[in-house]
Amino acid sequence: MIERFLRYSLERETKICAVLMQDGQMKKTNLRVTAIDADGAGFDALLPGRKRAVHVALSDVLTAAYARGDRGELE
């Protein structure tokens, strides 16, 4: 299910909400996926307040969902 939301963000260039495990802490954040690794082990994403994409391991993502106001509808 997480991979589906990552592809959704990448294909539609839209933000998703994700809960990440960072430094032993759970953190809920909105992010926009810019690339997915060929082996599917991680992805690059733009996080709030950052100008450059950061690499996130797929194992660090606990869950993902539509961002606020997005219902996943096709225009």
Short mmCIF file of N, CA, C and O in Angstrom, two decimals:
data_model
loop_
_atom_site.label_atom_id
_atom_site.label_comp_id
_atom_site.label_asym_id
_atom_site.label_seq_id
_atom_site.Cartn_x
_atom_site.Cartn_y
_atom_site.Cartn_z
N MET A 1 0.81 -1.19 0.00
CA MET A 1 0.00 0.00 0.00
C MET A 1 0.87 1.26 0.00
O MET A 1 0.52 2.23 -0.65
N ILE A 2 1.97 1.22 0.70
CA ILE A 2 2.86 2.38 0.76
C ILE A 2 3.41 2.68 -0.63
O ILE A 2 3.46 3.85 -1.05
N GLU A 3 3.80 1.64 -1.36
CA GLU A 3 4.36 1.83 -2.69
C GLU A 3 3.35 2.51 -3.62
O GLU A 3 3.71 3.31 -4.47
N ARG A 4 2.07 2.19 -3.44
CA ARG A 4 1.02 2.79 -4.25
C ARG A 4 0.97 4.31 -4.04
O ARG A 4 0.85 5.08 -4.99
N PHE A 5 1.07 4.75 -2.80
CA PHE A 5 1.06 6.19 -2.52
C PHE A 5 2.33 6.87 -3.03
O PHE A 5 2.28 8.00 -3.50
N LEU A 6 3.46 6.18 -2.96
CA LEU A 6 4.70 6.76 -3.49
C LEU A 6 4.59 6.96 -5.00
O LEU A 6 4.97 8.01 -5.52
N ARG A 7 4.08 5.96 -5.71
CA ARG A 7 3.89 6.09 -7.16
C ARG A 7 2.87 7.19 -7.48
O ARG A 7 3.03 7.94 -8.43
N TYR A 8 1.81 7.28 -6.69
CA TYR A 8 0.80 8.33 -6.86
C TYR A 8 1.44 9.71 -6.78
O TYR A 8 1.21 10.57 -7.63
N SER A 9 2.27 9.93 -5.78
CA SER A 9 2.94 11.22 -5.62
C SER A 9 3.89 11.50 -6.76
O SER A 9 3.94 12.62 -7.28
N LEU A 10 4.63 10.49 -7.20
CA LEU A 10 5.59 10.66 -8.29
C LEU A 10 4.88 10.96 -9.60
O LEU A 10 5.25 11.90 -10.32
N GLU A 11 3.86 10.19 -9.93
CA GLU A 11 3.18 10.34 -11.22
C GLU A 11 2.38 11.63 -11.32
O GLU A 11 2.32 12.25 -12.37
N ARG A 12 1.76 12.06 -10.22
CA ARG A 12 0.91 13.25 -10.26
C ARG A 12 1.60 14.50 -9.74
O ARG A 12 0.99 15.57 -9.69
N GLU A 13 2.85 14.36 -9.30
CA GLU A 13 3.63 15.47 -8.75
C GLU A 13 2.85 16.20 -7.66
O GLU A 13 2.73 17.42 -7.65
N THR A 14 2.33 15.42 -6.72
CA THR A 14 1.54 15.96 -5.62
C THR A 14 2.07 15.45 -4.29
O THR A 14 2.76 14.43 -4.24
N LYS A 15 1.73 16.15 -3.23
CA LYS A 15 2.19 15.76 -1.90
C LYS A 15 1.33 14.64 -1.34
O LYS A 15 0.14 14.53 -1.65
N ILE A 16 1.96 13.82 -0.51
CA ILE A 16 1.25 12.81 0.27
C ILE A 16 1.67 13.00 1.72
O ILE A 16 2.66 13.65 2.03
N CYS A 17 0.90 12.44 2.62
CA CYS A 17 1.21 12.47 4.03
C CYS A 17 1.87 11.13 4.38
O CYS A 17 1.37 10.08 4.00
N ALA A 18 2.97 11.19 5.10
CA ALA A 18 3.67 9.96 5.47
C ALA A 18 4.14 10.04 6.92
O ALA A 18 4.46 11.12 7.42
N VAL A 19 4.16 8.90 7.57
CA VAL A 19 4.73 8.80 8.91
C VAL A 19 6.07 8.09 8.76
O VAL A 19 6.12 6.95 8.29
N LEU A 20 7.14 8.79 9.12
CA LEU A 20 8.50 8.28 8.97
C LEU A 20 9.12 8.01 10.33
O LEU A 20 8.82 8.71 11.30
N MET A 21 10.01 7.05 10.37
CA MET A 21 10.81 6.80 11.56
C MET A 21 12.16 7.46 11.34
O MET A 21 12.92 7.03 10.46
N GLN A 22 12.43 8.53 12.07
CA GLN A 22 13.68 9.27 11.92
C GLN A 22 14.33 9.42 13.28
O GLN A 22 13.73 9.97 14.21
N ASP A 23 15.56 8.95 13.40
CA ASP A 23 16.32 9.03 14.65
C ASP A 23 15.56 8.44 15.83
O ASP A 23 15.56 8.99 16.93
N GLY A 24 14.87 7.33 15.59
CA GLY A 24 14.13 6.66 16.65
C GLY A 24 12.82 7.34 17.02
O GLY A 24 12.19 6.95 17.99
N GLN A 25 12.42 8.35 16.28
CA GLN A 25 11.18 9.08 16.55
C GLN A 25 10.24 8.97 15.35
O GLN A 25 10.68 9.02 14.21
N MET A 26 8.94 8.86 15.63
CA MET A 26 7.96 8.89 14.54
C MET A 26 7.68 10.35 14.20
O MET A 26 7.52 11.18 15.09
N LYS A 27 7.64 10.63 12.89
CA LYS A 27 7.40 12.00 12.44
C LYS A 27 6.40 11.97 11.30
O LYS A 27 6.63 11.31 10.28
N LYS A 28 5.31 12.71 11.45
CA LYS A 28 4.30 12.82 10.39
C LYS A 28 4.64 14.05 9.56
O LYS A 28 4.83 15.14 10.10
N THR A 29 4.73 13.87 8.24
CA THR A 29 5.10 14.97 7.37
C THR A 29 4.46 14.82 6.00
O THR A 29 4.11 13.72 5.59
N ASN A 30 4.30 15.94 5.32
CA ASN A 30 3.88 15.92 3.93
C ASN A 30 5.14 15.93 3.07
O ASN A 30 6.09 16.66 3.38
N LEU A 31 5.16 15.13 2.03
CA LEU A 31 6.31 15.08 1.16
C LEU A 31 5.86 14.84 -0.27
O LEU A 31 4.76 14.37 -0.51
N ARG A 32 6.75 15.18 -1.22
CA ARG A 32 6.49 14.93 -2.63
C ARG A 32 7.62 14.07 -3.17
O ARG A 32 8.79 14.44 -3.08
N VAL A 33 7.29 12.92 -3.70
CA VAL A 33 8.28 11.98 -4.23
C VAL A 33 8.80 12.49 -5.57
O VAL A 33 8.02 12.87 -6.43
N THR A 34 10.13 12.52 -5.72
CA THR A 34 10.74 12.96 -6.97
C THR A 34 11.36 11.81 -7.75
O THR A 34 11.56 11.93 -8.96
N ALA A 35 11.68 10.70 -7.08
CA ALA A 35 12.27 9.53 -7.76
C ALA A 35 12.13 8.32 -6.85
O ALA A 35 12.17 8.45 -5.63
N ILE A 36 11.98 7.16 -7.46
CA ILE A 36 11.94 5.90 -6.74
C ILE A 36 13.10 5.04 -7.21
O ILE A 36 13.35 4.95 -8.42
N ASP A 37 13.83 4.44 -6.27
CA ASP A 37 14.96 3.58 -6.63
C ASP A 37 14.51 2.43 -7.52
O ASP A 37 13.40 1.92 -7.37
N ALA A 38 15.39 2.02 -8.43
CA ALA A 38 15.07 0.92 -9.35
C ALA A 38 14.79 -0.38 -8.60
O ALA A 38 13.95 -1.16 -9.01
N ASP A 39 15.49 -0.60 -7.48
CA ASP A 39 15.27 -1.83 -6.71
C ASP A 39 14.12 -1.71 -5.72
O ASP A 39 13.76 -2.67 -5.06
N GLY A 40 13.54 -0.51 -5.61
CA GLY A 40 12.39 -0.29 -4.72
C GLY A 40 12.74 -0.20 -3.25
O GLY A 40 11.86 -0.23 -2.40
N ALA A 41 14.01 -0.06 -2.92
CA ALA A 41 14.44 -0.02 -1.53
C ALA A 41 14.32 1.37 -0.91
O ALA A 41 14.44 1.52 0.30
N GLY A 42 14.09 2.39 -1.72
CA GLY A 42 14.01 3.75 -1.20
C GLY A 42 13.51 4.71 -2.25
O GLY A 42 13.18 4.32 -3.37
N PHE A 43 13.48 5.98 -1.90
CA PHE A 43 13.00 7.00 -2.83
C PHE A 43 13.57 8.36 -2.43
O PHE A 43 14.04 8.54 -1.30
N ASP A 44 13.55 9.30 -3.37
CA ASP A 44 13.95 10.67 -3.10
C ASP A 44 12.69 11.49 -2.95
O ASP A 44 11.72 11.31 -3.70
N ALA A 45 12.68 12.42 -1.98
CA ALA A 45 11.49 13.21 -1.73
C ALA A 45 11.87 14.62 -1.29
O ALA A 45 12.91 14.83 -0.67
N LEU A 46 11.00 15.56 -1.61
CA LEU A 46 11.13 16.93 -1.13
C LEU A 46 10.33 17.03 0.17
O LEU A 46 9.13 16.77 0.19
N LEU A 47 11.02 17.41 1.23
CA LEU A 47 10.40 17.58 2.53
C LEU A 47 10.15 19.06 2.78
O LEU A 47 10.84 19.91 2.19
N PRO A 48 9.21 19.41 3.64
CA PRO A 48 8.95 20.83 3.92
C PRO A 48 10.18 21.54 4.45
O PRO A 48 10.93 21.00 5.27
N GLY A 49 10.42 22.74 3.94
CA GLY A 49 11.55 23.54 4.40
C GLY A 49 12.88 23.17 3.77
O GLY A 49 13.91 23.73 4.14
N ARG A 50 12.89 22.25 2.84
CA ARG A 50 14.14 21.85 2.18
C ARG A 50 14.06 22.14 0.70
O ARG A 50 13.02 21.96 0.07
N LYS A 51 15.16 22.59 0.14
CA LYS A 51 15.21 22.90 -1.29
C LYS A 51 15.68 21.72 -2.12
O LYS A 51 15.43 21.66 -3.31
N ARG A 52 16.40 20.80 -1.48
CA ARG A 52 16.92 19.63 -2.17
C ARG A 52 16.21 18.38 -1.70
O ARG A 52 15.79 18.27 -0.55
N ALA A 53 16.10 17.44 -2.61
CA ALA A 53 15.47 16.16 -2.28
C ALA A 53 16.39 15.36 -1.35
O ALA A 53 17.61 15.44 -1.45
N VAL A 54 15.78 14.62 -0.45
CA VAL A 54 16.53 13.74 0.45
C VAL A 54 16.15 12.30 0.13
O VAL A 54 15.05 12.03 -0.36
N HIS A 55 17.07 11.38 0.40
CA HIS A 55 16.80 9.96 0.15
C HIS A 55 16.21 9.35 1.42
O HIS A 55 16.72 9.56 2.51
N VAL A 56 15.12 8.61 1.25
CA VAL A 56 14.44 7.96 2.36
C VAL A 56 14.37 6.47 2.06
O VAL A 56 13.98 6.07 0.96
N ALA A 57 14.76 5.66 3.02
CA ALA A 57 14.65 4.20 2.86
C ALA A 57 13.19 3.80 3.02
O ALA A 57 12.49 4.33 3.89
N LEU A 58 12.74 2.88 2.21
CA LEU A 58 11.37 2.43 2.27
C LEU A 58 11.05 1.83 3.65
O LEU A 58 9.94 1.95 4.14
N SER A 59 12.04 1.24 4.27
CA SER A 59 11.83 0.64 5.60
C SER A 59 11.57 1.69 6.68
O SER A 59 11.07 1.35 7.75
N ASP A 60 11.89 2.96 6.41
CA ASP A 60 11.64 4.04 7.37
C ASP A 60 10.23 4.60 7.28
O ASP A 60 9.83 5.41 8.11
N VAL A 61 9.47 4.18 6.27
CA VAL A 61 8.10 4.67 6.09
C VAL A 61 7.16 3.70 6.80
O VAL A 61 7.08 2.52 6.47
N LEU A 62 6.44 4.21 7.80
CA LEU A 62 5.52 3.37 8.56
C LEU A 62 4.15 3.29 7.89
O LEU A 62 3.52 2.24 7.87
N THR A 63 3.68 4.42 7.34
CA THR A 63 2.41 4.46 6.64
C THR A 63 2.37 5.68 5.74
O THR A 63 3.17 6.61 5.91
N ALA A 64 1.45 5.68 4.78
CA ALA A 64 1.29 6.81 3.87
C ALA A 64 -0.19 6.96 3.55
O ALA A 64 -0.95 5.99 3.58
N ALA A 65 -0.59 8.21 3.24
CA ALA A 65 -1.98 8.51 2.93
C ALA A 65 -2.04 9.76 2.07
O ALA A 65 -1.02 10.42 1.85
N TYR A 66 -3.25 10.07 1.59
CA TYR A 66 -3.42 11.30 0.84
C TYR A 66 -3.18 12.49 1.76
O TYR A 66 -3.51 12.45 2.94
N ALA A 67 -2.60 13.56 1.20
CA ALA A 67 -2.40 14.78 1.97
C ALA A 67 -3.75 15.44 2.20
O ALA A 67 -4.74 15.16 1.49
N ARG A 68 -3.81 16.32 3.13
CA ARG A 68 -5.06 17.02 3.47
C ARG A 68 -5.65 17.71 2.25
O ARG A 68 -4.95 18.40 1.52
N GLY A 69 -6.92 17.49 2.01
CA GLY A 69 -7.60 18.10 0.88
C GLY A 69 -7.54 17.29 -0.39
O GLY A 69 -8.21 17.60 -1.37
N ASP A 70 -6.76 16.22 -0.42
CA ASP A 70 -6.63 15.37 -1.60
C ASP A 70 -7.41 14.09 -1.36
O ASP A 70 -7.18 13.39 -0.39
N ARG A 71 -8.33 13.78 -2.25
CA ARG A 71 -9.12 12.56 -2.11
C ARG A 71 -8.70 11.51 -3.13
O ARG A 71 -9.33 10.47 -3.24
N GLY A 72 -7.68 11.80 -3.94
CA GLY A 72 -7.21 10.84 -4.92
C GLY A 72 -8.09 10.75 -6.14
O GLY A 72 -8.00 9.81 -6.91
N GLU A 73 -8.93 11.75 -6.34
CA GLU A 73 -9.82 11.74 -7.49
C GLU A 73 -9.08 12.12 -8.76
O GLU A 73 -8.15 12.93 -8.74
N LEU A 74 -9.49 11.55 -9.86
CA LEU A 74 -8.92 11.90 -11.15
C LEU A 74 -9.67 13.11 -11.71
O LEU A 74 -10.90 13.16 -11.66
N GLU A 75 -8.92 14.06 -12.24
CA GLU A 75 -9.57 15.25 -12.80
C GLU A 75 -10.21 14.95 -14.11
O GLU A 75 -9.91 14.19 -14.89
#
